[in-house]
Structure formats: C-alpha cells, structure tokens
C-alpha cells in the first residue's frame, strides 16, 4: 500500500504516541524537546565560549551520548578553531598520541560526563588534568570546562572545589538525546558554528511534531515504516547510509540512539521481550563496495535509509574533459562529482527496490547548521515514536549500567 494508507492505519497509535510524549514533556521528563527554545542555555554557553576564547585548541573528553553529538556536528560543518576528541576509549596508545600532540598552554579541556563518574572520559580527564597542571601551574582550572549534572557526581564536586568553568547536562535529558544541549553545543559554539541555527532547525522539526497531523509528519512516517517492517516482516536491521563523508559520524550517532533507546528486555508494563532493532551505520557510496552485496542478496531482514545532500556547492569539484576513446568513462566528462554521487545513490535505491528490498531517502536541501539541527531532531522524534509503538521505555539504559557496575571488581588489585 501507499505511505498514506499505512499512515491512516497507524493514525490512532501515532496520535496516542504523540499525546504520551507531550504528556511527558509537560511532566518535565523529556527535556530534549524543550532545549531548541532554551534561551538561557545559549547565554550560558556563550559566556563560557567568551571566557575561553583566547585559547587555540579545545580537547573534548566524553563517551557515548557525551561524545557522538559534538563529534557529528564538528565533522559535518565548517569550523574556525581546532577541536580534538578523546576519552571515548581507554586505549592508552590512542590517548597518549592525542595528549602528546597538544600545547597545554593553548588548550582548553572540556570534560563531558552527565553522571560525572564514567570510567573512560574520567580516566582520560585525570591524566589530561595532571599534564595541564604541570604545564601551566595554579591557573590550570581556568582552562577546564566541566559539562555535567547540575548537582551530582564526582565531576560536579571537583569542578566546585577546583573552580572550573561549568556547564550543565539537564537532568531530564539522557546522553544520547543531549546533542542540542550544552553537551554538543558548547564544542560547536567554541569552534565558531552558529548554534542558534542548529536550534532553529530543531525547532522547525519540533513544531512539525507538535502541530502537524501525525499522518503528515516525516518522523512519524519513519517510525511507522520501521515498526511495520519489524513487527510484520521481522526486518530488524535498520541501515542508515548517508551519501556524504561529512555525515559519517551522523550514522554513528544514529546507531547509538537506536541501539540504546530501543534495545530493551522489558515492555513498560514489565513483560519480558528481549527486543530491539539492530542499527547499522553505513556510508554511501563507499559501502556499495562493502555492504551492498549483502543488502541486495542476503537475508531480507533490513530496512534502508539513505541521506542525500541535494544542493551543489558553487565551486563543486568537476571532472575534466575526457576523450571519447575512454569508453564508458567518457560520460563522466566535465561532470560535477556531485552528479556522480547522486546517480550512485539513485541506482542503489532502485536496484534494492527492484529486488523487493525496502528503502527510502531523506533529501537534505543542503548541509548547514539549520538542516543538521532538523536532522538531529527528526531522528530523536522518530526514535521516541518507535519507543511508543513498541511500548518500551526509550529513555533509560539499564543494560549499560550492568557492565559499569561489574568493572570495579575486574581491575587488577594492588597495582598502584
Ligand atoms: O546515552 C547514554 O545515556 C550513554 O551513552 C551515556 O551518554 C554514556 O554512558 C556516558 O555517560 P556520562 O555522560 O554519564 O559520562
């Protein structure tokens, strides 16, 4: 059937989903739907950007939701200053490489941890803080920005006692939904990205969610299509494949959002289900030479979403004039490379569709702060809808906590 027919069959459940989500916003338990209109947040971020503007480099330490959002923004959009990421692993070689490349006199450290007690970024932070202190002495605290819970956690305590600049992860925003809060926006603003435009794009999507009929909303469509494929046909692999290197990190951000939000042992009523889609972060056109064979001929267990950036840059890269003797390559003569990537996406989509493999494409008019903000809010809303359609709590992560809890017993004893 058509999307409209499917939307009508889902209308009642989508409306119930929206009411439930709006009810939770009113109860102040879903802060990420409010953050696009939070003016105080922008002022708070700008004040810290100004206070640290004389430095050259920003080192951001965070993991999961406290890392992927900022990384995604900084990879997607042009920046004016240098931002380096670490603390998203405890790999000593990798951390040493990053830390030893820094000039501490010119570096600001942004440690991001909502709980303030996460092993990976806090380990990296303690090492970075020691090096910073050695290099600049007593005034080291002026070069640290702690983004953390307003009241709780080791990091909040440390920030207070040592006098760091501080920013807030709102208590009602989970890590993977925090990209458009201080977590993702401070590194973005520090690097010169227009964060107000990011929020304006998110606001536009949020208004679609609030005002438009559920049968006409793209995030609701995304959710119902994926719910239908999973629940009716068992297609539990959700592929996101942007045709843009600038959005490669975006597909990793998406992967975390879907996995942590929708992979759950129980329904909200406590029925055991051990349920969840598996998100796949792919990259077009690159993965046409890696994944597409499987997508075309392997199990029919996937739903594919492509992202295409429509607008050509004014000075878009072009192929040179080619001789007729070059055979099929002659058709590439003088073409903008953008035409090639668009045709690759279209050909892949058509080939998959012709063999009955469901796929859709999100067309982004251009890759700028506004449209990126829209894209973030789009996927957060779609994920929230999916949680409702599956009757699971998309906003907790008990499975992450379990491994964290067991960690302390596994550290070798007497090793100080
Ligand atoms: O989405 C989540 O909740 C997680 O991925 C967290 O962001 C991650 O575990 C890091 O947690 P914290 O910000 O408390 O250091």
Short mmCIF file of C-alpha atoms and ligand atoms in Angstrom, two decimals:
data_model
loop_
_atom_site.label_atom_id
_atom_site.label_comp_id
_atom_site.label_asym_id
_atom_site.label_seq_id
_atom_site.Cartn_x
_atom_site.Cartn_y
_atom_site.Cartn_z
CA UNK A 1 0.00 0.00 0.00
CA UNK A 2 0.99 3.67 -0.07
CA UNK A 3 2.56 5.64 2.77
CA UNK A 4 -0.75 7.49 3.22
CA UNK A 5 -2.67 4.21 3.61
CA UNK A 6 -0.14 2.97 6.13
CA UNK A 7 -0.29 6.31 7.95
CA UNK A 8 -4.04 6.03 8.26
CA UNK A 9 -3.81 2.52 9.65
CA UNK A 10 -1.26 3.77 12.20
CA UNK A 11 -3.04 7.06 12.89
CA UNK A 12 -4.57 6.05 16.20
CA UNK A 13 -1.35 4.58 17.64
CA UNK A 14 0.71 7.54 16.40
CA UNK A 15 -1.71 10.00 17.97
CA UNK A 16 -1.57 8.07 21.24
CA UNK A 17 2.24 8.11 20.99
CA UNK A 18 2.35 11.84 20.47
CA UNK A 19 -0.03 12.51 23.41
CA UNK A 20 2.05 10.31 25.68
CA UNK A 21 5.28 12.06 24.65
CA UNK A 22 3.71 15.50 25.05
CA UNK A 23 2.43 14.48 28.46
CA UNK A 24 5.99 13.54 29.42
CA UNK A 25 7.27 16.91 28.19
CA UNK A 26 4.71 18.61 30.41
CA UNK A 27 5.84 16.47 33.36
CA UNK A 28 9.29 17.88 32.54
CA UNK A 29 10.74 14.42 31.97
CA UNK A 30 11.71 14.92 28.30
CA UNK A 31 14.00 17.95 28.21
CA UNK A 32 15.35 17.42 24.67
CA UNK A 33 12.01 18.53 23.23
CA UNK A 34 12.33 21.84 25.10
CA UNK A 35 16.03 22.58 24.52
CA UNK A 36 15.55 24.05 21.00
CA UNK A 37 13.77 27.01 22.65
CA UNK A 38 16.04 27.38 25.70
CA UNK A 39 17.47 30.90 25.56
CA UNK A 40 19.18 30.64 28.96
CA UNK A 41 21.18 27.71 27.68
CA UNK A 42 22.52 29.73 24.75
CA UNK A 43 23.59 32.57 27.06
CA UNK A 44 25.32 30.14 29.44
CA UNK A 45 27.22 28.52 26.57
CA UNK A 46 28.23 31.84 25.02
CA UNK A 47 29.57 33.10 28.34
CA UNK A 48 31.92 30.11 28.64
CA UNK A 49 32.93 30.41 24.98
CA UNK A 50 33.92 34.05 25.62
CA UNK A 51 35.81 33.17 28.81
CA UNK A 52 37.93 30.60 26.93
CA UNK A 53 38.16 32.30 23.55
CA UNK A 54 41.84 33.23 23.84
CA UNK A 55 42.92 29.57 23.57
CA UNK A 56 43.69 27.79 20.28
CA UNK A 57 42.51 24.25 20.80
CA UNK A 58 39.63 22.53 22.56
CA UNK A 59 40.09 18.98 23.83
CA UNK A 60 36.70 17.31 24.32
CA UNK A 61 36.58 14.24 26.57
CA UNK A 62 33.37 12.21 26.64
CA UNK A 63 31.83 8.89 25.60
CA UNK A 64 28.54 7.68 24.10
CA UNK A 65 25.94 10.41 24.25
CA UNK A 66 28.53 12.75 25.78
CA UNK A 67 30.75 12.38 22.72
CA UNK A 68 28.97 11.43 19.50
CA UNK A 69 26.75 14.52 19.17
CA UNK A 70 29.57 17.05 19.29
CA UNK A 71 31.70 14.88 17.02
CA UNK A 72 28.88 14.70 14.50
CA UNK A 73 28.37 18.48 14.42
CA UNK A 74 32.07 19.20 14.10
CA UNK A 75 32.53 16.67 11.33
CA UNK A 76 29.53 17.94 9.38
CA UNK A 77 30.04 21.70 9.48
CA UNK A 78 32.94 24.05 8.74
CA UNK A 79 34.83 25.20 11.85
CA UNK A 80 37.02 28.18 12.66
CA UNK A 81 39.03 26.65 15.50
CA UNK A 82 40.68 23.36 16.28
CA UNK A 83 38.75 20.77 18.30
CA UNK A 84 40.21 17.39 19.28
CA UNK A 85 38.28 14.44 20.72
CA UNK A 86 39.47 11.76 23.16
CA UNK A 87 38.21 9.93 26.23
CA UNK A 88 35.85 7.77 24.17
CA UNK A 89 38.04 4.78 24.88
CA UNK A 90 40.60 3.62 27.41
CA UNK A 91 43.13 2.69 24.73
CA UNK A 92 46.40 4.03 26.21
CA UNK A 93 48.25 4.33 22.88
CA UNK A 94 45.50 6.38 21.30
CA UNK A 95 45.21 8.71 24.30
CA UNK A 96 48.98 9.20 24.52
CA UNK A 97 49.07 10.13 20.84
CA UNK A 98 46.36 12.76 21.28
CA UNK A 99 47.63 14.22 24.56
CA UNK A 100 51.25 14.44 23.47
CA UNK A 101 50.22 16.40 20.37
CA UNK A 102 48.76 19.25 22.46
CA UNK A 103 50.29 22.53 23.52
CA UNK A 104 48.83 22.76 27.04
CA UNK A 105 49.39 26.48 27.30
CA UNK A 106 46.97 26.96 24.41
CA UNK A 107 44.45 24.20 25.14
CA UNK A 108 41.08 24.18 26.89
CA UNK A 109 39.82 20.85 28.21
CA UNK A 110 36.07 20.19 28.03
CA UNK A 111 35.26 17.13 30.14
CA UNK A 112 31.69 15.99 29.42
CA UNK A 113 30.01 13.46 31.68
CA UNK A 114 26.44 13.69 32.87
CA UNK A 115 27.00 11.24 35.73
CA UNK A 116 30.46 12.63 36.36
CA UNK A 117 31.67 9.12 37.12
CA UNK A 118 32.16 7.42 33.74
CA UNK A 119 35.39 5.41 33.59
CA UNK A 120 36.62 6.24 30.06
CA UNK A 121 36.37 10.05 29.95
CA UNK A 122 37.19 10.48 33.65
CA UNK A 123 40.38 8.37 33.32
CA UNK A 124 41.41 10.49 30.34
CA UNK A 125 40.50 13.65 32.24
CA UNK A 126 42.64 12.81 35.28
CA UNK A 127 45.64 12.24 33.02
CA UNK A 128 44.96 15.41 30.98
CA UNK A 129 44.40 17.48 34.13
CA UNK A 130 47.76 16.39 35.55
CA UNK A 131 49.56 17.37 32.35
CA UNK A 132 47.74 20.68 32.15
CA UNK A 133 48.55 21.48 35.77
CA UNK A 134 52.23 20.63 35.23
CA UNK A 135 52.39 22.87 32.17
CA UNK A 136 50.50 25.94 33.37
CA UNK A 137 50.59 25.74 37.16
CA UNK A 138 47.99 27.15 39.53
CA UNK A 139 45.76 28.75 36.92
CA UNK A 140 45.00 25.37 35.28
CA UNK A 141 41.36 25.41 36.44
CA UNK A 142 40.66 28.34 34.11
CA UNK A 143 41.42 26.01 31.20
CA UNK A 144 38.86 23.38 32.19
CA UNK A 145 35.18 23.36 31.29
CA UNK A 146 33.14 20.66 33.04
CA UNK A 147 29.81 19.77 31.41
CA UNK A 148 27.94 17.65 33.94
CA UNK A 149 24.86 17.21 36.12
CA UNK A 150 23.90 20.40 37.97
CA UNK A 151 24.27 18.83 41.40
CA UNK A 152 25.52 15.24 41.47
CA UNK A 153 28.66 13.26 40.67
CA UNK A 154 32.43 13.34 41.19
CA UNK A 155 32.94 15.80 38.34
CA UNK A 156 30.47 18.33 39.78
CA UNK A 157 32.21 18.13 43.17
CA UNK A 158 35.66 18.50 41.61
CA UNK A 159 34.53 21.42 39.44
CA UNK A 160 33.29 23.20 42.55
CA UNK A 161 36.36 22.56 44.67
CA UNK A 162 38.91 23.39 41.95
CA UNK A 163 36.96 26.23 40.30
CA UNK A 164 36.42 25.06 36.70
CA UNK A 165 34.07 26.76 34.27
CA UNK A 166 30.89 24.71 34.35
CA UNK A 167 28.05 23.83 32.01
CA UNK A 168 25.00 21.67 32.65
CA UNK A 169 23.60 18.43 31.30
CA UNK A 170 19.92 18.84 32.16
CA UNK A 171 18.68 16.09 34.50
CA UNK A 172 15.78 15.33 32.15
CA UNK A 173 17.93 14.77 29.04
CA UNK A 174 19.57 11.36 28.53
CA UNK A 175 23.06 11.23 26.99
CA UNK A 176 22.02 10.13 23.50
CA UNK A 177 19.39 12.87 23.37
CA UNK A 178 21.79 15.58 24.55
CA UNK A 179 23.36 16.75 21.29
CA UNK A 180 21.41 20.02 21.25
CA UNK A 181 22.20 20.92 24.86
CA UNK A 182 25.45 22.21 26.42
CA UNK A 183 26.95 18.79 25.61
CA UNK A 184 27.02 19.18 21.82
CA UNK A 185 26.54 22.93 21.55
CA UNK A 186 29.49 24.15 23.61
CA UNK A 187 32.17 22.49 21.44
CA UNK A 188 30.23 23.61 18.35
CA UNK A 189 29.93 27.24 19.51
CA UNK A 190 33.57 27.26 20.61
CA UNK A 191 34.60 26.22 17.10
CA UNK A 192 32.58 29.08 15.58
CA UNK A 193 29.49 27.13 14.44
CA UNK A 194 26.19 29.01 14.51
CA UNK A 195 24.43 27.08 17.26
CA UNK A 196 21.35 29.29 17.07
CA UNK A 197 20.81 27.98 13.54
CA UNK A 198 21.20 24.39 14.75
CA UNK A 199 18.46 25.09 17.29
CA UNK A 200 16.28 26.86 14.72
CA UNK A 201 16.34 23.74 12.54
CA UNK A 202 15.50 21.54 15.53
CA UNK A 203 12.65 23.91 16.46
CA UNK A 204 11.18 23.58 12.98
CA UNK A 205 11.04 19.78 13.36
CA UNK A 206 9.68 20.09 16.88
CA UNK A 207 6.87 22.30 15.57
CA UNK A 208 6.04 19.73 12.91
CA UNK A 209 5.75 17.16 15.71
CA UNK A 210 3.55 19.42 17.82
CA UNK A 211 1.31 20.98 15.19
CA UNK A 212 1.03 18.82 12.12
CA UNK A 213 -1.29 15.83 11.85
CA UNK A 214 0.59 12.62 12.65
CA UNK A 215 -0.28 11.25 9.21
CA UNK A 216 1.76 14.05 7.62
CA UNK A 217 4.88 14.01 9.79
CA UNK A 218 8.10 12.53 8.45
CA UNK A 219 9.45 11.35 11.85
CA UNK A 220 6.14 9.54 12.40
CA UNK A 221 6.41 8.03 8.90
CA UNK A 222 9.93 6.84 9.60
CA UNK A 223 8.71 5.23 12.83
CA UNK A 224 5.66 3.51 11.40
CA UNK A 225 7.51 2.17 8.35
CA UNK A 226 10.23 0.71 10.54
CA UNK A 227 7.71 -0.63 13.09
CA UNK A 228 5.70 -2.27 10.32
CA UNK A 229 8.75 -3.93 8.77
CA UNK A 230 9.99 -5.17 12.10
CA UNK A 231 6.73 -6.33 13.64
CA UNK A 232 5.12 -7.73 10.48
CA UNK A 233 8.07 -9.00 8.43
CA UNK A 234 10.79 -9.45 11.04
CA UNK A 235 13.10 -6.90 9.39
CA UNK A 236 15.07 -5.92 12.42
CA UNK A 237 18.19 -4.38 10.85
CA UNK A 238 17.88 -0.64 10.31
CA UNK A 239 20.53 0.69 7.94
CA UNK A 240 21.39 4.39 7.79
CA UNK A 241 23.56 5.21 4.80
CA UNK A 242 24.27 8.88 4.17
CA UNK A 243 25.90 9.60 0.83
CA UNK A 244 28.29 12.08 2.40
CA UNK A 245 31.53 11.65 4.32
CA UNK A 246 30.52 14.71 6.35
CA UNK A 247 27.64 12.66 7.74
CA UNK A 248 29.61 9.51 8.53
CA UNK A 249 29.69 10.44 12.23
CA UNK A 250 25.97 11.15 11.99
CA UNK A 251 25.30 7.49 11.23
CA UNK A 252 27.31 6.51 14.33
CA UNK A 253 25.28 8.97 16.40
CA UNK A 254 22.12 7.36 14.94
CA UNK A 255 23.43 3.88 15.74
CA UNK A 256 23.75 4.73 19.43
CA UNK A 257 20.39 6.48 19.50
CA UNK A 258 18.53 3.47 18.09
CA UNK A 259 20.50 0.80 19.94
CA UNK A 260 20.40 2.26 23.45
CA UNK A 261 16.88 3.59 23.14
CA UNK A 262 15.15 0.60 21.61
CA UNK A 263 17.12 -2.47 22.74
CA UNK A 264 15.26 -3.45 25.90
CA UNK A 265 14.50 -6.56 27.98
CA UNK A 266 11.02 -5.49 29.04
CA UNK A 267 7.99 -3.54 27.91
CA UNK A 268 6.94 -0.60 30.04
CA UNK A 269 4.49 -2.92 31.79
CA UNK A 270 7.25 -5.33 32.72
CA UNK A 271 6.61 -8.11 30.16
CA UNK A 272 9.86 -9.85 29.19
CA UNK A 273 10.52 -9.28 25.47
CA UNK A 274 14.29 -9.02 24.87
CA UNK A 275 13.57 -6.91 21.85
CA UNK A 276 15.18 -4.33 19.63
CA UNK A 277 16.26 -3.41 16.11
CA UNK A 278 19.95 -3.52 15.24
CA UNK A 279 21.08 -0.25 13.68
CA UNK A 280 23.79 -0.31 11.02
CA UNK A 281 25.95 2.73 10.32
CA UNK A 282 26.91 2.67 6.64
CA UNK A 283 28.45 5.19 4.24
CA UNK A 284 27.50 5.78 0.62
CA UNK A 285 28.92 5.47 -1.98
CA UNK A 286 31.85 3.81 -0.20
CA UNK A 287 29.90 0.87 1.25
CA UNK A 288 28.50 -0.02 -2.17
CA UNK A 289 31.79 -1.90 -2.43
CA UNK A 290 31.48 -3.46 1.01
CA UNK A 291 27.89 -3.90 2.21
CA UNK A 292 25.64 -3.73 -0.85
CA UNK A 293 26.23 -7.32 -1.93
CA UNK A 294 24.74 -8.40 1.39
CA UNK A 295 21.92 -5.86 1.22
CA UNK A 296 20.99 -6.97 -2.33
CA UNK A 297 21.21 -10.73 -1.96
CA UNK A 298 21.45 -11.58 1.73
CA UNK A 299 18.61 -12.13 4.19
CA UNK A 300 15.59 -9.87 3.72
CA UNK A 301 15.96 -8.56 7.26
CA UNK A 302 16.84 -4.91 6.60
CA UNK A 303 15.21 -1.53 6.06
CA UNK A 304 17.48 1.01 4.38
CA UNK A 305 17.51 4.77 4.73
CA UNK A 306 19.75 6.88 2.53
CA UNK A 307 20.52 10.55 3.03
CA UNK A 308 21.28 12.72 0.04
CA UNK A 309 22.53 16.31 0.19
CA UNK A 310 20.80 17.95 -2.74
CA UNK A 311 22.49 21.27 -3.26
CA UNK A 312 25.69 21.58 -5.18
CA UNK A 313 28.33 23.89 -3.83
CA UNK A 314 29.08 26.81 -6.17
CA UNK A 315 32.59 25.63 -6.81
CA UNK A 316 31.78 21.95 -6.76
CA UNK A 317 34.52 19.64 -7.91
CA UNK A 318 34.22 18.75 -11.59
CA UNK A 319 35.76 16.07 -13.75
CA UNK A 320 37.96 17.31 -16.58
CA UNK A 321 37.17 16.94 -20.24
CA UNK A 322 37.70 13.30 -21.21
CA UNK A 323 38.43 11.74 -24.57
CA UNK A 324 35.81 9.65 -26.40
CA UNK A 325 38.24 6.74 -26.52
CA UNK A 326 37.86 6.29 -22.75
CA UNK A 327 34.76 4.16 -23.38
CA UNK A 328 32.07 4.41 -20.70
CA UNK A 329 34.26 6.86 -18.76
CA UNK A 330 33.55 9.43 -21.50
CA UNK A 331 30.11 10.01 -19.95
CA UNK A 332 31.85 11.43 -16.87
CA UNK A 333 33.43 14.16 -18.96
CA UNK A 334 33.11 17.65 -17.38
CA UNK A 335 30.51 16.50 -14.88
CA UNK A 336 30.31 17.80 -11.31
CA UNK A 337 31.35 14.93 -8.98
CA UNK A 338 28.12 15.61 -7.09
CA UNK A 339 26.14 14.26 -10.11
CA UNK A 340 28.08 11.04 -9.79
CA UNK A 341 27.33 10.51 -6.08
CA UNK A 342 23.64 11.34 -6.66
CA UNK A 343 23.41 8.85 -9.51
CA UNK A 344 25.11 6.21 -7.35
CA UNK A 345 22.51 6.69 -4.61
CA UNK A 346 19.63 6.59 -7.08
CA UNK A 347 20.97 3.45 -8.76
CA UNK A 348 21.43 1.65 -5.44
CA UNK A 349 17.96 2.64 -4.23
CA UNK A 350 16.38 1.44 -7.48
CA UNK A 351 18.33 -1.80 -7.53
CA UNK A 352 17.29 -2.60 -3.93
CA UNK A 353 13.65 -1.70 -4.63
CA UNK A 354 13.59 -3.83 -7.78
CA UNK A 355 14.54 -6.86 -5.73
CA UNK A 356 11.92 -6.07 -3.08
CA UNK A 357 14.29 -4.59 -0.51
CA UNK A 358 12.62 -1.70 1.31
CA UNK A 359 14.43 1.63 1.22
CA UNK A 360 13.80 5.34 1.40
CA UNK A 361 15.84 8.51 1.02
CA UNK A 362 15.89 11.65 3.12
CA UNK A 363 16.78 14.60 0.91
CA UNK A 364 18.62 17.34 2.76
CA UNK A 365 18.42 20.63 0.79
CA UNK A 366 21.94 21.44 1.95
CA UNK A 367 24.33 20.53 4.74
CA UNK A 368 24.32 23.57 7.03
CA UNK A 369 23.63 24.20 10.72
CA UNK A 370 19.88 24.62 10.19
CA UNK A 371 19.38 21.38 8.30
CA UNK A 372 21.67 19.43 10.60
CA UNK A 373 19.61 20.65 13.57
CA UNK A 374 16.50 19.42 11.76
CA UNK A 375 18.08 16.06 11.08
CA UNK A 376 19.01 15.54 14.75
CA UNK A 377 15.54 16.39 15.98
CA UNK A 378 13.99 14.29 13.21
CA UNK A 379 15.76 11.13 14.37
CA UNK A 380 15.20 11.82 18.08
CA UNK A 381 11.47 12.24 17.41
CA UNK A 382 11.37 9.14 15.20
CA UNK A 383 13.10 7.14 17.95
CA UNK A 384 10.67 8.44 20.57
CA UNK A 385 7.74 7.42 18.33
CA UNK A 386 9.28 3.96 17.87
CA UNK A 387 9.60 3.54 21.64
CA UNK A 388 5.89 4.29 21.98
CA UNK A 389 4.89 1.98 19.11
CA UNK A 390 6.93 -0.83 20.67
CA UNK A 391 5.65 0.01 24.16
CA UNK A 392 9.13 0.29 25.59
CA UNK A 393 10.90 2.99 27.57
CA UNK A 394 13.22 4.61 25.03
CA UNK A 395 14.82 6.86 27.62
CA UNK A 396 16.60 4.53 30.04
CA UNK A 397 19.67 2.28 29.63
CA UNK A 398 19.77 -0.38 32.37
CA UNK A 399 21.94 -2.64 30.19
CA UNK A 400 24.75 -0.06 30.12
CA UNK A 401 24.78 0.22 33.89
CA UNK A 402 25.30 -3.52 34.47
CA UNK A 403 28.75 -3.60 32.81
CA UNK A 404 29.77 -0.40 34.57
CA UNK A 405 28.82 -1.95 37.92
CA UNK A 406 30.99 -5.04 37.37
CA UNK A 407 34.01 -3.03 36.22
CA UNK A 408 35.49 -2.27 39.66
CA UNK A 409 35.84 -5.99 40.57
CA UNK A 410 37.78 -6.61 37.37
CA UNK A 411 40.53 -4.05 37.97
CA UNK A 412 43.77 -5.83 38.95
CA UNK A 413 44.34 -5.49 42.69
CA UNK A 414 47.40 -3.94 44.34
CA UNK A 415 48.62 -2.31 41.18
CA UNK A 416 49.30 1.23 42.37
O1 LIG B 1 23.20 7.75 26.10
C1 LIG B 1 23.63 7.47 27.20
O2 LIG B 1 22.96 7.60 28.24
C2 LIG B 1 25.05 6.94 27.37
O3 LIG B 1 25.64 6.64 26.15
C3 LIG B 1 25.90 7.98 28.09
O4 LIG B 1 25.93 9.15 27.32
C4 LIG B 1 27.33 7.45 28.31
O5 LIG B 1 27.29 6.25 29.05
C5 LIG B 1 28.18 8.49 29.03
O6 LIG B 1 27.61 8.80 30.26
P1 LIG B 1 28.04 10.08 31.08
O7 LIG B 1 27.61 11.29 30.33
O8 LIG B 1 27.32 9.96 32.39
O9 LIG B 1 29.53 10.03 31.25
#
